[in-house]
Amino acid sequence: VKTGGEAEFFLISPDGKTISDEYDTASKPCYDQQAVMRRYDVIAEICDHMLALGWGAYQNDHEDANGQFEMNWAFDDALATADKHSFFKFMVKSIAEKHGLRATFMPKPFQGLTGNGCHAHISVWDKSGKTNVFADKSMELGLSAKGRNFLGGIMKHASALAAITNPTVNSYKRINAPRTISGATWAPNTVTWTGNNRTHMVRVPGPGRFELRLPDGAANPYLLQAVIIAAGLDGIRSKADPGKRYDIDMYQHGHTVKGAPKLPLNLLDALREFDKDKSLKAALGEEFSSAYLKLKHQEWNSYASHFTQWERDHTLDI
């Protein structure tokens, strides 16, 4: 299994309250070259280290939210990608602090702005690592029968694997967010797949691979890879069908899709879906799954017992 990751992050003020660049105010700031150049010292230093490490860094850009960036490196074996992803987060935070800033991979750090995704590009190769067994030019979108089955496993387990790919309370502020300032969240809320269309949970941008757009910046780099493999292998074993392909803009016409499951609305719903998914829990290990559910239920209970300003604003005068 080979994967590539797209770890998005914000560069923010040390107190975490605002983005770090006061001039980054465009309503549609994606790919804003000037905004990149105002943070060139930070971005270039991170990229230089990735190049020195031999990661095959190939793209740095300003993302869809003000203050948000994405830096990409070459895909690799799943474990190597997890190692790089883990180190990347540590490196970005360390270099940001060196420059008097703070970096966050928090899924939804600012209301009204696009959240931090961690999209995963997935393909499976033969043991030599030279032949992509997901690639078949004769098949729809160039995705082989095994590739479709692997994708079918992802679709089948989507609501349960959200507990791993979107592991915090805040995660569900990203995947169930209202329209942002830029006009789109670039995060899914429905279990659908498509061709080269970024408004769905899964897109197939070209032959031999697909992109899972569900994960966010809070995902554990190792558990992310593990749950993708677990769901995909189950799909291959059961010859899972990914279902109907939709080529519509889900942000404009998603209401017309009938029968596709909605993703969990909150962490508790995701944990319940995960707990019900016996095969996914078994694939990840019963001991791990039990411990994970216990830990995350404690996290949810802590959140649920916290009093918020919203409650005071809306119910104080009842």
mmCIF file of C-alpha atoms in Angstrom:
data_model
loop_
_atom_site.group_PDB
_atom_site.id
_atom_site.type_symbol
_atom_site.label_atom_id
_atom_site.label_comp_id
_atom_site.label_asym_id
_atom_site.label_seq_id
_atom_site.Cartn_x
_atom_site.Cartn_y
_atom_site.Cartn_z
ATOM 1 C CA VAL A 1 0.000 0.000 0.000
ATOM 2 C CA LYS A 2 1.426 3.367 -1.022
ATOM 3 C CA THR A 3 -0.037 6.642 0.161
ATOM 4 C CA GLY A 4 0.565 10.349 -0.079
ATOM 5 C CA GLY A 5 -0.664 12.913 2.402
ATOM 6 C CA GLU A 6 -1.745 16.539 2.205
ATOM 7 C CA ALA A 7 -1.248 17.962 5.690
ATOM 8 C CA GLU A 8 -2.791 21.436 5.839
ATOM 9 C CA PHE A 9 -1.954 23.876 8.626
ATOM 10 C CA PHE A 10 -2.398 27.473 9.772
ATOM 11 C CA LEU A 11 0.353 29.857 10.806
ATOM 12 C CA ILE A 12 -1.155 31.813 13.677
ATOM 13 C CA SER A 13 -0.265 34.240 16.446
ATOM 14 C CA PRO A 14 1.464 32.784 19.536
ATOM 15 C CA ASP A 15 -1.720 33.211 21.599
ATOM 16 C CA GLY A 16 -3.679 31.234 18.998
ATOM 17 C CA LYS A 17 -6.360 33.886 18.556
ATOM 18 C CA THR A 18 -5.627 35.190 15.050
ATOM 19 C CA ILE A 19 -3.818 34.237 11.870
ATOM 20 C CA SER A 20 -0.261 35.536 11.828
ATOM 21 C CA ASP A 21 -0.469 37.655 8.657
ATOM 22 C CA GLU A 22 -2.601 40.783 9.110
ATOM 23 C CA TYR A 23 -2.578 41.405 5.351
ATOM 24 C CA ASP A 24 -3.958 37.963 4.463
ATOM 25 C CA THR A 25 -7.550 39.150 4.118
ATOM 26 C CA ALA A 26 -8.684 38.118 0.615
ATOM 27 C CA SER A 27 -12.147 36.552 0.422
ATOM 28 C CA LYS A 28 -10.756 33.839 -1.894
ATOM 29 C CA PRO A 29 -7.104 33.512 -0.853
ATOM 30 C CA CYS A 30 -6.319 30.075 -2.296
ATOM 31 C CA TYR A 31 -2.943 30.040 -4.142
ATOM 32 C CA ASP A 32 -2.294 33.676 -3.175
ATOM 33 C CA GLN A 33 1.358 34.173 -4.153
ATOM 34 C CA GLN A 34 1.811 37.347 -2.126
ATOM 35 C CA ALA A 35 0.563 35.629 1.013
ATOM 36 C CA VAL A 36 3.076 32.826 0.448
ATOM 37 C CA MET A 37 5.885 35.340 -0.019
ATOM 38 C CA ARG A 38 5.039 37.125 3.242
ATOM 39 C CA ARG A 39 5.683 33.800 4.987
ATOM 40 C CA TYR A 40 8.432 32.697 2.612
ATOM 41 C CA ASP A 41 11.021 32.513 5.411
ATOM 42 C CA VAL A 42 8.982 29.862 7.244
ATOM 43 C CA ILE A 43 7.735 27.916 4.215
ATOM 44 C CA ALA A 44 11.143 27.864 2.500
ATOM 45 C CA GLU A 45 12.911 26.639 5.631
ATOM 46 C CA ILE A 46 10.451 23.774 6.055
ATOM 47 C CA CYS A 47 10.734 22.861 2.374
ATOM 48 C CA ASP A 48 14.547 22.998 2.410
ATOM 49 C CA HIS A 49 14.553 20.479 5.262
ATOM 50 C CA MET A 50 12.165 18.169 3.379
ATOM 51 C CA LEU A 51 14.428 18.333 0.324
ATOM 52 C CA ALA A 52 17.485 17.598 2.468
ATOM 53 C CA LEU A 53 15.659 14.582 3.957
ATOM 54 C CA GLY A 54 15.014 13.248 0.453
ATOM 55 C CA TRP A 55 11.242 13.363 0.711
ATOM 56 C CA GLY A 56 10.728 14.614 -2.847
ATOM 57 C CA ALA A 57 8.999 17.842 -1.817
ATOM 58 C CA TYR A 58 7.311 19.252 -4.906
ATOM 59 C CA GLN A 59 4.665 21.844 -4.023
ATOM 60 C CA ASN A 60 4.004 24.557 -1.446
ATOM 61 C CA ASP A 61 0.915 26.712 -1.602
ATOM 62 C CA HIS A 62 -1.403 29.015 0.265
ATOM 63 C CA GLU A 63 -4.585 27.088 0.862
ATOM 64 C CA ASP A 64 -8.256 28.071 0.794
ATOM 65 C CA ALA A 65 -8.366 29.811 4.185
ATOM 66 C CA ASN A 66 -6.596 32.977 5.258
ATOM 67 C CA GLY A 67 -3.395 31.992 7.033
ATOM 68 C CA GLN A 68 -3.540 28.398 5.777
ATOM 69 C CA PHE A 69 -0.830 26.498 3.889
ATOM 70 C CA GLU A 70 -0.198 23.093 2.374
ATOM 71 C CA MET A 71 3.153 21.473 1.571
ATOM 72 C CA ASN A 72 3.394 18.258 -0.429
ATOM 73 C CA TRP A 73 6.007 15.539 -0.745
ATOM 74 C CA ALA A 74 6.199 12.333 -2.796
ATOM 75 C CA PHE A 75 4.019 9.328 -1.977
ATOM 76 C CA ASP A 76 5.651 6.294 -0.371
ATOM 77 C CA ASP A 77 4.931 3.011 1.404
ATOM 78 C CA ALA A 78 2.203 3.526 4.008
ATOM 79 C CA LEU A 79 4.508 3.211 7.028
ATOM 80 C CA ALA A 80 7.087 5.581 5.537
ATOM 81 C CA THR A 81 4.321 8.101 4.831
ATOM 82 C CA ALA A 82 3.155 7.835 8.462
ATOM 83 C CA ASP A 83 6.720 8.428 9.701
ATOM 84 C CA LYS A 84 7.099 11.483 7.462
ATOM 85 C CA HIS A 85 3.667 12.826 8.388
ATOM 86 C CA SER A 86 4.454 12.533 12.098
ATOM 87 C CA PHE A 87 7.828 14.248 11.717
ATOM 88 C CA PHE A 88 6.365 16.896 9.398
ATOM 89 C CA LYS A 89 3.944 18.082 12.096
ATOM 90 C CA PHE A 90 6.755 18.290 14.657
ATOM 91 C CA MET A 91 9.032 20.102 12.196
ATOM 92 C CA VAL A 92 6.403 22.648 11.108
ATOM 93 C CA LYS A 93 5.545 23.518 14.704
ATOM 94 C CA SER A 94 9.228 23.815 15.680
ATOM 95 C CA ILE A 95 10.158 26.053 12.750
ATOM 96 C CA ALA A 96 7.076 28.233 13.228
ATOM 97 C CA GLU A 97 8.068 28.778 16.867
ATOM 98 C CA LYS A 98 11.608 29.630 15.778
ATOM 99 C CA HIS A 99 10.092 32.463 13.713
ATOM 100 C CA GLY A 100 7.912 33.709 16.588
ATOM 101 C CA LEU A 101 4.740 32.100 15.212
ATOM 102 C CA ARG A 102 2.577 29.146 16.041
ATOM 103 C CA ALA A 103 1.451 26.369 13.679
ATOM 104 C CA THR A 104 -1.755 24.422 14.146
ATOM 105 C CA PHE A 105 -3.177 21.368 12.383
ATOM 106 C CA MET A 106 -6.434 21.717 14.352
ATOM 107 C CA PRO A 107 -9.326 20.629 12.084
ATOM 108 C CA LYS A 108 -11.343 23.861 12.446
ATOM 109 C CA PRO A 109 -9.381 26.567 14.283
ATOM 110 C CA PHE A 110 -11.427 29.519 12.972
ATOM 111 C CA GLN A 111 -15.165 29.827 12.438
ATOM 112 C CA GLY A 112 -16.000 30.816 8.888
ATOM 113 C CA LEU A 113 -12.690 29.636 7.418
ATOM 114 C CA THR A 114 -11.921 26.356 5.669
ATOM 115 C CA GLY A 115 -10.592 23.710 8.065
ATOM 116 C CA ASN A 116 -7.387 21.671 8.011
ATOM 117 C CA GLY A 117 -7.810 18.501 6.025
ATOM 118 C CA CYS A 118 -5.278 15.707 5.660
ATOM 119 C CA HIS A 119 -6.274 14.132 2.366
ATOM 120 C CA ALA A 120 -4.816 10.690 1.659
ATOM 121 C CA HIS A 121 -3.955 9.491 -1.860
ATOM 122 C CA ILE A 122 -4.092 5.706 -1.987
ATOM 123 C CA SER A 123 -2.786 3.042 -4.354
ATOM 124 C CA VAL A 124 -1.712 -0.598 -4.026
ATOM 125 C CA TRP A 125 1.275 -2.109 -5.855
ATOM 126 C CA ASP A 126 2.739 -5.566 -6.388
ATOM 127 C CA LYS A 127 5.447 -6.833 -4.061
ATOM 128 C CA SER A 128 8.206 -5.422 -6.268
ATOM 129 C CA GLY A 129 6.679 -1.960 -5.908
ATOM 130 C CA LYS A 130 6.846 -1.475 -9.673
ATOM 131 C CA THR A 131 3.346 -2.362 -10.863
ATOM 132 C CA ASN A 132 0.311 -0.415 -9.667
ATOM 133 C CA VAL A 133 -2.449 -3.007 -9.315
ATOM 134 C CA PHE A 134 -5.045 -0.254 -8.957
ATOM 135 C CA ALA A 135 -4.347 0.883 -12.532
ATOM 136 C CA ASP A 136 -6.365 -0.483 -15.444
ATOM 137 C CA LYS A 137 -6.935 1.796 -18.428
ATOM 138 C CA SER A 138 -9.813 -0.368 -19.647
ATOM 139 C CA MET A 139 -11.836 0.275 -16.487
ATOM 140 C CA GLU A 140 -13.921 3.290 -15.453
ATOM 141 C CA LEU A 141 -11.608 6.195 -14.524
ATOM 142 C CA GLY A 142 -8.627 3.842 -14.910
ATOM 143 C CA LEU A 143 -9.336 2.147 -11.559
ATOM 144 C CA SER A 144 -8.945 -1.652 -11.607
ATOM 145 C CA ALA A 145 -11.443 -4.153 -10.200
ATOM 146 C CA LYS A 146 -9.330 -4.555 -7.049
ATOM 147 C CA GLY A 147 -9.046 -0.798 -6.809
ATOM 148 C CA ARG A 148 -12.834 -0.513 -6.950
ATOM 149 C CA ASN A 149 -13.180 -3.182 -4.261
ATOM 150 C CA PHE A 150 -10.664 -1.389 -2.022
ATOM 151 C CA LEU A 151 -12.627 1.819 -2.568
ATOM 152 C CA GLY A 152 -15.802 -0.139 -1.829
ATOM 153 C CA GLY A 153 -14.343 -1.037 1.565
ATOM 154 C CA ILE A 154 -13.652 2.622 2.305
ATOM 155 C CA MET A 155 -17.228 3.526 1.374
ATOM 156 C CA LYS A 156 -18.664 0.602 3.357
ATOM 157 C CA HIS A 157 -16.827 1.565 6.553
ATOM 158 C CA ALA A 158 -16.796 5.365 6.092
ATOM 159 C CA SER A 159 -19.019 6.320 9.001
ATOM 160 C CA ALA A 160 -17.057 4.067 11.381
ATOM 161 C CA LEU A 161 -13.575 4.990 10.180
ATOM 162 C CA ALA A 162 -14.444 8.668 10.793
ATOM 163 C CA ALA A 163 -13.807 7.921 14.464
ATOM 164 C CA ILE A 164 -10.150 7.379 13.503
ATOM 165 C CA THR A 165 -9.737 9.825 10.612
ATOM 166 C CA ASN A 166 -11.611 12.599 12.448
ATOM 167 C CA PRO A 167 -10.767 11.893 16.087
ATOM 168 C CA THR A 168 -11.665 15.061 18.006
ATOM 169 C CA VAL A 169 -14.727 17.029 19.012
ATOM 170 C CA ASN A 170 -13.510 19.838 16.783
ATOM 171 C CA SER A 171 -13.201 17.507 13.763
ATOM 172 C CA TYR A 172 -16.952 17.642 13.205
ATOM 173 C CA LYS A 173 -16.911 21.429 12.974
ATOM 174 C CA ARG A 174 -14.951 20.856 9.738
ATOM 175 C CA ILE A 175 -16.877 18.059 8.002
ATOM 176 C CA ASN A 176 -20.305 19.413 8.929
ATOM 177 C CA ALA A 177 -19.480 23.093 8.527
ATOM 178 C CA PRO A 178 -21.709 25.739 6.965
ATOM 179 C CA ARG A 179 -20.463 27.659 3.934
ATOM 180 C CA THR A 180 -17.164 29.433 4.556
ATOM 181 C CA ILE A 181 -16.026 32.928 3.549
ATOM 182 C CA SER A 182 -14.413 31.481 0.396
ATOM 183 C CA GLY A 183 -17.689 29.800 -0.578
ATOM 184 C CA ALA A 184 -16.833 26.141 0.099
ATOM 185 C CA THR A 185 -15.596 24.009 3.002
ATOM 186 C CA TRP A 186 -13.684 21.517 0.784
ATOM 187 C CA ALA A 187 -14.708 18.877 3.327
ATOM 188 C CA PRO A 188 -17.346 16.153 2.815
ATOM 189 C CA ASN A 189 -20.461 15.469 4.824
ATOM 190 C CA THR A 190 -21.859 12.587 2.743
ATOM 191 C CA VAL A 191 -20.421 9.191 1.770
ATOM 192 C CA THR A 192 -20.072 9.677 -1.990
ATOM 193 C CA TRP A 193 -17.331 9.245 -4.602
ATOM 194 C CA THR A 194 -16.590 10.838 -7.952
ATOM 195 C CA GLY A 195 -14.015 11.485 -10.653
ATOM 196 C CA ASN A 196 -11.822 14.588 -10.475
ATOM 197 C CA ASN A 197 -14.209 16.558 -8.266
ATOM 198 C CA ARG A 198 -13.192 17.914 -4.859
ATOM 199 C CA THR A 199 -16.698 18.248 -3.427
ATOM 200 C CA HIS A 200 -17.049 14.526 -2.562
ATOM 201 C CA MET A 201 -15.602 12.280 0.149
ATOM 202 C CA VAL A 202 -13.541 10.355 -2.400
ATOM 203 C CA ARG A 203 -12.304 11.500 -5.780
ATOM 204 C CA VAL A 204 -10.448 9.572 -8.465
ATOM 205 C CA PRO A 205 -8.181 12.257 -9.954
ATOM 206 C CA GLY A 206 -6.446 9.913 -12.394
ATOM 207 C CA PRO A 207 -5.823 6.242 -13.214
ATOM 208 C CA GLY A 208 -4.546 3.948 -10.495
ATOM 209 C CA ARG A 209 -5.274 5.902 -7.325
ATOM 210 C CA PHE A 210 -7.966 7.688 -5.368
ATOM 211 C CA GLU A 211 -8.032 10.470 -2.817
ATOM 212 C CA LEU A 212 -9.822 10.127 0.525
ATOM 213 C CA ARG A 213 -10.781 13.659 1.567
ATOM 214 C CA LEU A 214 -12.329 12.750 4.920
ATOM 215 C CA PRO A 215 -9.272 12.815 7.279
ATOM 216 C CA ASP A 216 -8.291 15.995 9.096
ATOM 217 C CA GLY A 217 -5.225 17.457 10.735
ATOM 218 C CA ALA A 218 -5.934 15.801 14.093
ATOM 219 C CA ALA A 219 -5.641 12.271 12.692
ATOM 220 C CA ASN A 220 -2.911 10.101 14.195
ATOM 221 C CA PRO A 221 -0.523 9.486 11.242
ATOM 222 C CA TYR A 222 -0.191 5.766 12.005
ATOM 223 C CA LEU A 223 -3.831 5.020 12.807
ATOM 224 C CA LEU A 224 -4.811 6.881 9.638
ATOM 225 C CA GLN A 225 -2.792 4.472 7.502
ATOM 226 C CA ALA A 226 -3.958 1.457 9.513
ATOM 227 C CA VAL A 227 -7.668 2.177 9.191
ATOM 228 C CA ILE A 228 -7.382 2.865 5.447
ATOM 229 C CA ILE A 229 -5.670 -0.521 4.972
ATOM 230 C CA ALA A 230 -8.151 -2.301 7.256
ATOM 231 C CA ALA A 231 -11.201 -0.937 5.424
ATOM 232 C CA GLY A 232 -9.656 -1.499 2.003
ATOM 233 C CA LEU A 233 -8.634 -5.098 2.671
ATOM 234 C CA ASP A 234 -12.141 -5.869 3.894
ATOM 235 C CA GLY A 235 -13.429 -4.379 0.668
ATOM 236 C CA ILE A 236 -11.190 -6.644 -1.400
ATOM 237 C CA ARG A 237 -12.112 -9.742 0.626
ATOM 238 C CA SER A 238 -15.834 -9.048 0.307
ATOM 239 C CA LYS A 239 -15.586 -7.694 -3.271
ATOM 240 C CA ALA A 240 -17.330 -4.548 -2.041
ATOM 241 C CA ASP A 241 -18.979 -2.305 -4.615
ATOM 242 C CA PRO A 242 -18.326 1.414 -4.040
ATOM 243 C CA GLY A 243 -21.809 2.202 -5.291
ATOM 244 C CA LYS A 244 -22.966 4.854 -7.694
ATOM 245 C CA ARG A 245 -20.508 7.475 -8.851
ATOM 246 C CA TYR A 246 -21.727 11.079 -8.676
ATOM 247 C CA ASP A 247 -20.215 13.835 -10.799
ATOM 248 C CA ILE A 248 -22.291 16.705 -9.424
ATOM 249 C CA ASP A 249 -21.124 19.607 -7.278
ATOM 250 C CA MET A 250 -22.111 18.327 -3.838
ATOM 251 C CA TYR A 251 -22.106 21.832 -2.377
ATOM 252 C CA GLN A 252 -24.656 22.990 -4.931
ATOM 253 C CA HIS A 253 -26.648 19.828 -5.641
ATOM 254 C CA GLY A 254 -25.938 17.430 -2.787
ATOM 255 C CA HIS A 255 -29.599 17.583 -1.763
ATOM 256 C CA THR A 256 -30.454 15.622 -4.920
ATOM 257 C CA VAL A 257 -28.429 12.575 -3.798
ATOM 258 C CA LYS A 258 -30.776 9.981 -2.321
ATOM 259 C CA GLY A 259 -29.689 7.056 -0.170
ATOM 260 C CA ALA A 260 -26.045 7.989 0.411
ATOM 261 C CA PRO A 261 -25.178 7.864 4.127
ATOM 262 C CA LYS A 262 -24.448 11.103 5.925
ATOM 263 C CA LEU A 263 -21.187 11.245 7.839
ATOM 264 C CA PRO A 264 -21.422 11.433 11.649
ATOM 265 C CA LEU A 265 -22.535 14.797 13.005
ATOM 266 C CA ASN A 266 -20.256 14.645 16.035
ATOM 267 C CA LEU A 267 -17.579 12.556 17.728
ATOM 268 C CA LEU A 268 -20.105 10.584 19.801
ATOM 269 C CA ASP A 269 -21.986 9.497 16.666
ATOM 270 C CA ALA A 270 -18.693 8.457 15.070
ATOM 271 C CA LEU A 271 -17.690 6.414 18.119
ATOM 272 C CA ARG A 272 -21.055 4.651 18.075
ATOM 273 C CA GLU A 273 -20.602 3.823 14.383
ATOM 274 C CA PHE A 274 -17.096 2.524 15.080
ATOM 275 C CA ASP A 275 -18.309 0.406 17.989
ATOM 276 C CA LYS A 276 -20.972 -1.180 15.761
ATOM 277 C CA ASP A 277 -18.455 -2.041 13.022
ATOM 278 C CA LYS A 278 -17.289 -5.455 14.253
ATOM 279 C CA SER A 279 -15.070 -6.262 11.271
ATOM 280 C CA LEU A 280 -13.248 -2.938 11.370
ATOM 281 C CA LYS A 281 -12.639 -3.249 15.126
ATOM 282 C CA ALA A 282 -11.333 -6.780 14.648
ATOM 283 C CA ALA A 283 -9.005 -5.695 11.857
ATOM 284 C CA LEU A 284 -7.526 -2.940 14.037
ATOM 285 C CA GLY A 285 -7.346 -5.280 17.034
ATOM 286 C CA GLU A 286 -9.954 -5.764 19.728
ATOM 287 C CA GLU A 287 -7.631 -4.578 22.508
ATOM 288 C CA PHE A 288 -6.768 -1.386 20.666
ATOM 289 C CA SER A 289 -10.373 -0.736 19.636
ATOM 290 C CA SER A 290 -11.644 -1.150 23.197
ATOM 291 C CA ALA A 291 -8.973 1.163 24.607
ATOM 292 C CA TYR A 292 -9.554 3.740 21.875
ATOM 293 C CA LEU A 293 -13.297 3.798 22.478
ATOM 294 C CA LYS A 294 -12.769 4.162 26.235
ATOM 295 C CA LEU A 295 -10.337 7.060 25.771
ATOM 296 C CA LYS A 296 -12.496 8.880 23.244
ATOM 297 C CA HIS A 297 -15.684 8.453 25.285
ATOM 298 C CA GLN A 298 -13.848 10.074 28.198
ATOM 299 C CA GLU A 299 -12.915 12.918 25.876
ATOM 300 C CA TRP A 300 -16.519 13.320 24.736
ATOM 301 C CA ASN A 301 -17.822 13.259 28.308
ATOM 302 C CA SER A 302 -15.312 15.922 29.299
ATOM 303 C CA TYR A 303 -16.503 18.090 26.409
ATOM 304 C CA ALA A 304 -20.193 17.479 27.158
ATOM 305 C CA SER A 305 -19.751 18.509 30.800
ATOM 306 C CA HIS A 306 -18.103 21.802 29.833
ATOM 307 C CA PHE A 307 -20.296 24.912 30.069
ATOM 308 C CA THR A 308 -20.027 27.239 27.099
ATOM 309 C CA GLN A 309 -20.754 30.875 26.434
ATOM 310 C CA TRP A 310 -23.295 29.749 23.803
ATOM 311 C CA GLU A 311 -25.379 28.123 26.526
ATOM 312 C CA ARG A 312 -25.384 31.294 28.607
ATOM 313 C CA ASP A 313 -26.219 33.454 25.583
ATOM 314 C CA HIS A 314 -29.160 31.298 24.537
ATOM 315 C CA THR A 315 -30.648 29.914 27.756
ATOM 316 C CA LEU A 316 -29.814 32.273 30.610
ATOM 317 C CA ASP A 317 -33.152 34.064 30.340
ATOM 318 C CA ILE A 318 -35.359 30.972 30.056
#
